[in-house]
């Protein structure tokens, strides 16, 4: 099936309410949220209706843009009754599908993502959610952001703007998924003195990931600071957890992971990835029964398309069982049960 035309670049667009926009906006409002792949197919269909781009812009830019000035929030997040927020969420779901279609067509989807984030006036938290998801999906489908972005290109953009921040998020998150800690550190090394203080919490958490992933102790206080800044943001917490999981012999490594997992980011319940990290931390403390419970809960909750994470969970379960059995043998030998 041929790809649909690319979405219009940022800039002046036809005012909302033009030909087909009200009908398309009604279809956007009716989009299902679950199951995810069915929702994607429905959103793809809405993109083919008249005035789709204008309808998405209207969904992303409701009245009350004052909320954009509050760090980490989109305008719809503060909307009375949550009606605008629901429409805005569906608008961002439409953007996600639009960008994935660009990626599937082999085009530079990173610019498309940045353009829509800029057009929607996205907060840093919204940018973190969308870019981390897109980086994961496109990487799995061999359309990595690294095919379109280089360190030199990203370093020339301003991470203090919505567009620049989006490109930093896409580039650094993809490096994180590739475990390229040195490349992450290299980009931050190109910032001028004092620029680190102006970074948003998610960008900062990616620097923390690289420090922890390289087993640098200075990443530990940096992790505490960025977690305090981010509050309930799960994407920041996951970046820190990823670094703690990847690092070696960090002081209080397992204890720190459990503290993050018990923190505000997961107060509403742990997702499968968080349960996987908890299983690792519990194994490191010798709590094998609890670790098994967590990793099996992670496996049960995984989306059927998450085959990579499923394999990680299965490996973690095997490690839990192996360490548990080895400890039992060692204790038996120490107790004299292995003599003769």
Coordinates of C-alpha atoms in Angstrom, one line a residue, residues 30-284:
X30 CA -14.0 8.7 18.6
X31 CA -10.7 6.9 18.2
X32 CA -10.3 3.8 20.4
X33 CA -7.4 3.7 22.9
X34 CA -7.1 -0.1 23.1
X35 CA -5.9 -2.5 21.9
X36 CA -2.9 -0.5 20.7
X37 CA -2.4 -1.9 17.2
X38 CA -6.1 -1.7 16.5
X39 CA -6.1 1.9 17.6
X40 CA -3.1 2.6 15.3
X41 CA -5.0 1.2 12.3
X42 CA -8.0 3.4 13.2
X43 CA -5.8 6.4 13.4
X44 CA -4.2 5.6 10.1
X45 CA -7.7 5.7 8.6
X46 CA -8.5 9.0 10.1
X47 CA -5.3 10.5 8.5
X48 CA -6.9 9.7 5.1
X49 CA -10.0 11.9 5.7
X50 CA -10.2 15.5 4.4
X51 CA -8.6 18.1 6.6
X52 CA -6.8 15.5 8.8
X53 CA -3.8 17.7 9.5
X54 CA -5.9 20.7 10.5
X55 CA -8.0 18.5 12.7
X56 CA -4.9 17.2 14.5
X57 CA -3.6 20.7 14.9
X58 CA -6.9 21.7 16.5
X59 CA -6.8 18.7 18.8
X60 CA -3.3 19.6 19.9
X61 CA -3.8 23.3 20.5
X62 CA -7.0 23.8 22.6
X63 CA -7.8 27.0 24.4
X64 CA -5.8 27.7 27.6
X65 CA -2.2 27.5 26.4
X66 CA -1.2 29.1 29.7
X67 CA -0.7 25.5 31.0
X68 CA 2.3 25.2 28.7
X69 CA 4.2 27.5 30.9
X70 CA 4.1 25.0 33.8
X71 CA 7.1 22.7 33.4
X72 CA 6.2 19.2 32.2
X73 CA 2.6 19.9 31.3
X74 CA 0.7 20.2 28.1
X75 CA -2.2 22.6 27.7
X76 CA -4.8 19.8 27.8
X77 CA -3.4 18.5 31.0
X78 CA -5.0 21.3 32.9
X79 CA -8.3 21.4 31.0
X80 CA -11.4 21.5 33.2
X81 CA -13.2 18.1 33.2
X82 CA -10.5 16.5 31.2
X83 CA -12.4 16.8 27.9
X84 CA -9.7 18.7 26.1
X85 CA -7.1 16.4 27.5
X86 CA -8.7 13.3 26.0
X87 CA -8.9 15.0 22.6
X88 CA -5.3 16.1 22.9
X89 CA -4.2 12.5 23.8
X90 CA -5.9 11.3 20.6
X91 CA -4.2 14.0 18.7
X92 CA -0.8 12.8 19.9
X93 CA -1.8 9.3 19.0
X94 CA -2.5 10.5 15.5
X95 CA 1.0 12.2 15.4
X96 CA 2.6 8.9 16.5
X97 CA 0.9 7.0 13.7
X98 CA 1.8 9.7 11.2
X99 CA 5.5 9.5 12.2
X100 CA 5.5 5.7 12.1
X101 CA 4.1 5.8 8.5
X102 CA 6.9 8.2 7.5
X103 CA 9.4 5.7 9.0
X104 CA 7.9 2.8 7.2
X105 CA 8.2 4.7 3.9
X106 CA 11.9 5.2 4.5
X107 CA 11.6 9.0 4.9
X108 CA 13.3 11.1 7.6
X109 CA 10.8 10.5 10.3
X110 CA 12.9 12.4 13.0
X111 CA 12.1 15.7 11.3
X112 CA 8.5 14.8 11.1
X113 CA 8.4 14.0 14.8
X114 CA 10.2 17.2 15.8
X115 CA 7.9 19.3 13.5
X116 CA 4.7 17.9 15.1
X117 CA 6.1 18.3 18.7
X118 CA 6.9 22.0 17.8
X119 CA 3.5 22.5 16.2
X120 CA 1.7 21.1 19.3
X121 CA 3.8 23.1 21.7
X122 CA 4.8 19.9 23.5
X123 CA 6.2 20.0 27.0
X124 CA 9.4 18.2 27.8
X125 CA 7.4 15.4 29.4
X126 CA 5.3 14.9 26.3
X127 CA 8.4 15.0 24.2
X128 CA 9.9 12.3 26.4
X129 CA 6.9 10.0 26.1
X130 CA 6.5 10.4 22.3
X131 CA 10.2 10.2 21.4
X132 CA 11.1 7.3 23.6
X133 CA 8.2 5.3 22.1
X134 CA 9.1 6.2 18.6
X135 CA 12.8 5.5 19.1
X136 CA 12.0 2.0 20.4
X137 CA 9.5 1.2 17.6
X138 CA 11.7 2.5 14.8
X139 CA 14.8 0.8 16.1
X140 CA 12.9 -2.5 16.2
X141 CA 11.8 -2.0 12.6
X142 CA 15.3 -1.1 11.4
X143 CA 14.4 2.5 10.9
X144 CA 16.6 3.8 13.7
X145 CA 16.9 7.6 14.4
X146 CA 20.6 7.2 13.9
X147 CA 20.1 6.7 10.2
X148 CA 19.0 10.4 10.0
X149 CA 20.7 12.1 13.0
X150 CA 24.4 12.5 13.7
X151 CA 26.2 14.0 16.7
X152 CA 27.2 17.0 14.7
X153 CA 23.7 17.7 13.5
X154 CA 22.1 17.4 17.0
X155 CA 24.9 19.4 18.6
X156 CA 23.9 22.4 16.3
X157 CA 20.4 22.4 17.6
X158 CA 19.2 24.2 20.8
X159 CA 17.8 21.7 23.4
X160 CA 16.0 24.7 25.0
X161 CA 13.6 24.9 22.1
X162 CA 10.8 22.4 21.5
X163 CA 12.2 21.3 18.1
X164 CA 15.8 21.0 19.4
X165 CA 14.8 19.2 22.5
X166 CA 12.9 16.7 20.4
X167 CA 15.9 15.9 18.3
X168 CA 18.1 15.6 21.4
X169 CA 15.5 13.2 22.9
X170 CA 15.3 11.1 19.8
X171 CA 19.1 10.9 19.3
X172 CA 20.0 10.2 22.9
X173 CA 17.2 7.8 23.6
X174 CA 18.2 5.7 20.6
X175 CA 21.8 5.7 21.8
X176 CA 20.5 4.6 25.2
X177 CA 18.6 1.7 23.7
X178 CA 21.8 0.7 21.8
X179 CA 23.8 0.9 25.1
X180 CA 26.1 3.5 23.5
X181 CA 27.0 5.3 26.8
X182 CA 30.2 6.9 25.4
X183 CA 28.3 8.4 22.5
X184 CA 25.8 9.9 24.9
X185 CA 28.6 11.4 27.0
X186 CA 30.3 12.8 23.9
X187 CA 27.2 14.8 22.9
X188 CA 26.9 16.4 26.4
X189 CA 30.6 17.2 26.2
X190 CA 29.9 19.5 23.3
X191 CA 27.7 21.8 25.4
X192 CA 29.2 25.1 26.5
X193 CA 29.9 25.7 30.2
X194 CA 26.8 26.1 32.3
X195 CA 24.5 24.7 29.7
X196 CA 23.8 21.5 31.7
X197 CA 21.8 23.6 34.2
X198 CA 19.3 24.5 31.6
X199 CA 18.4 21.0 30.4
X200 CA 15.0 19.5 30.9
X201 CA 14.8 16.6 33.3
X202 CA 14.5 13.9 30.6
X203 CA 17.5 15.1 28.7
X204 CA 19.4 15.3 32.0
X205 CA 18.3 11.7 32.9
X206 CA 19.9 10.4 29.7
X207 CA 23.2 11.9 30.8
X208 CA 22.7 10.2 34.1
X209 CA 22.0 6.9 32.3
X210 CA 25.3 7.2 30.5
X211 CA 27.3 7.9 33.7
X212 CA 25.7 5.1 35.6
X213 CA 26.0 2.7 32.6
X214 CA 29.7 3.4 32.7
X215 CA 29.8 2.7 36.4
X216 CA 30.7 6.3 37.3
X217 CA 29.9 7.0 40.9
X218 CA 29.2 10.7 40.2
X219 CA 26.1 9.5 38.4
X220 CA 24.5 8.6 41.8
X221 CA 24.0 12.1 43.2
X222 CA 23.1 13.2 39.7
X223 CA 20.4 10.6 39.6
X224 CA 19.0 11.8 43.0
X225 CA 18.8 15.3 41.6
X226 CA 17.1 14.5 38.4
X227 CA 14.5 12.2 40.1
X228 CA 13.7 15.0 42.5
X229 CA 13.2 17.4 39.6
X230 CA 11.1 15.0 37.6
X231 CA 8.6 14.1 40.3
X232 CA 6.2 11.5 39.0
X233 CA 7.6 11.3 35.4
X234 CA 8.1 7.6 34.6
X235 CA 10.3 8.2 31.6
X236 CA 13.0 9.9 33.7
X237 CA 12.7 7.1 36.3
X238 CA 13.1 4.4 33.6
X239 CA 16.3 6.1 32.2
X240 CA 17.8 6.2 35.7
X241 CA 16.8 2.6 36.3
X242 CA 18.3 1.5 33.0
X243 CA 21.7 3.1 34.0
X244 CA 21.6 1.5 37.5
X245 CA 20.8 -1.9 35.9
X246 CA 23.6 -1.5 33.3
X247 CA 26.3 -0.3 35.7
X248 CA 28.7 -2.6 37.6
X249 CA 29.6 -2.5 41.4
X250 CA 27.9 0.9 42.0
X251 CA 27.4 1.5 45.8
X252 CA 24.0 0.5 46.9
X253 CA 23.0 -0.4 43.4
X254 CA 20.1 -2.8 44.1
X255 CA 18.9 -0.7 47.1
X256 CA 18.8 2.4 44.9
X257 CA 16.9 0.6 42.2
X258 CA 14.2 -0.5 44.7
X259 CA 14.0 3.0 46.1
X260 CA 13.3 4.4 42.6
X261 CA 10.7 1.7 42.0
X262 CA 9.0 2.5 45.3
X263 CA 9.0 6.2 44.4
X264 CA 6.3 8.5 43.0
X265 CA 6.9 7.6 39.4
X266 CA 5.4 4.2 39.9
X267 CA 2.8 5.1 42.6
X268 CA 0.0 4.2 40.3
X269 CA 1.5 0.7 39.6
X270 CA 4.5 -0.7 37.9
X271 CA 4.6 -1.4 34.2
X272 CA 6.3 -4.6 32.8
X273 CA 9.6 -3.0 32.4
X274 CA 9.6 -1.7 36.0
X275 CA 8.7 -5.2 37.2
X276 CA 11.6 -6.6 35.2
X277 CA 14.0 -4.1 36.8
X278 CA 12.6 -4.9 40.3
X279 CA 13.2 -8.6 39.6
X280 CA 16.8 -7.9 38.9
X281 CA 17.3 -5.8 42.0
X282 CA 15.6 -8.4 44.2
X283 CA 17.8 -11.1 42.7
X284 CA 20.8 -9.0 43.7

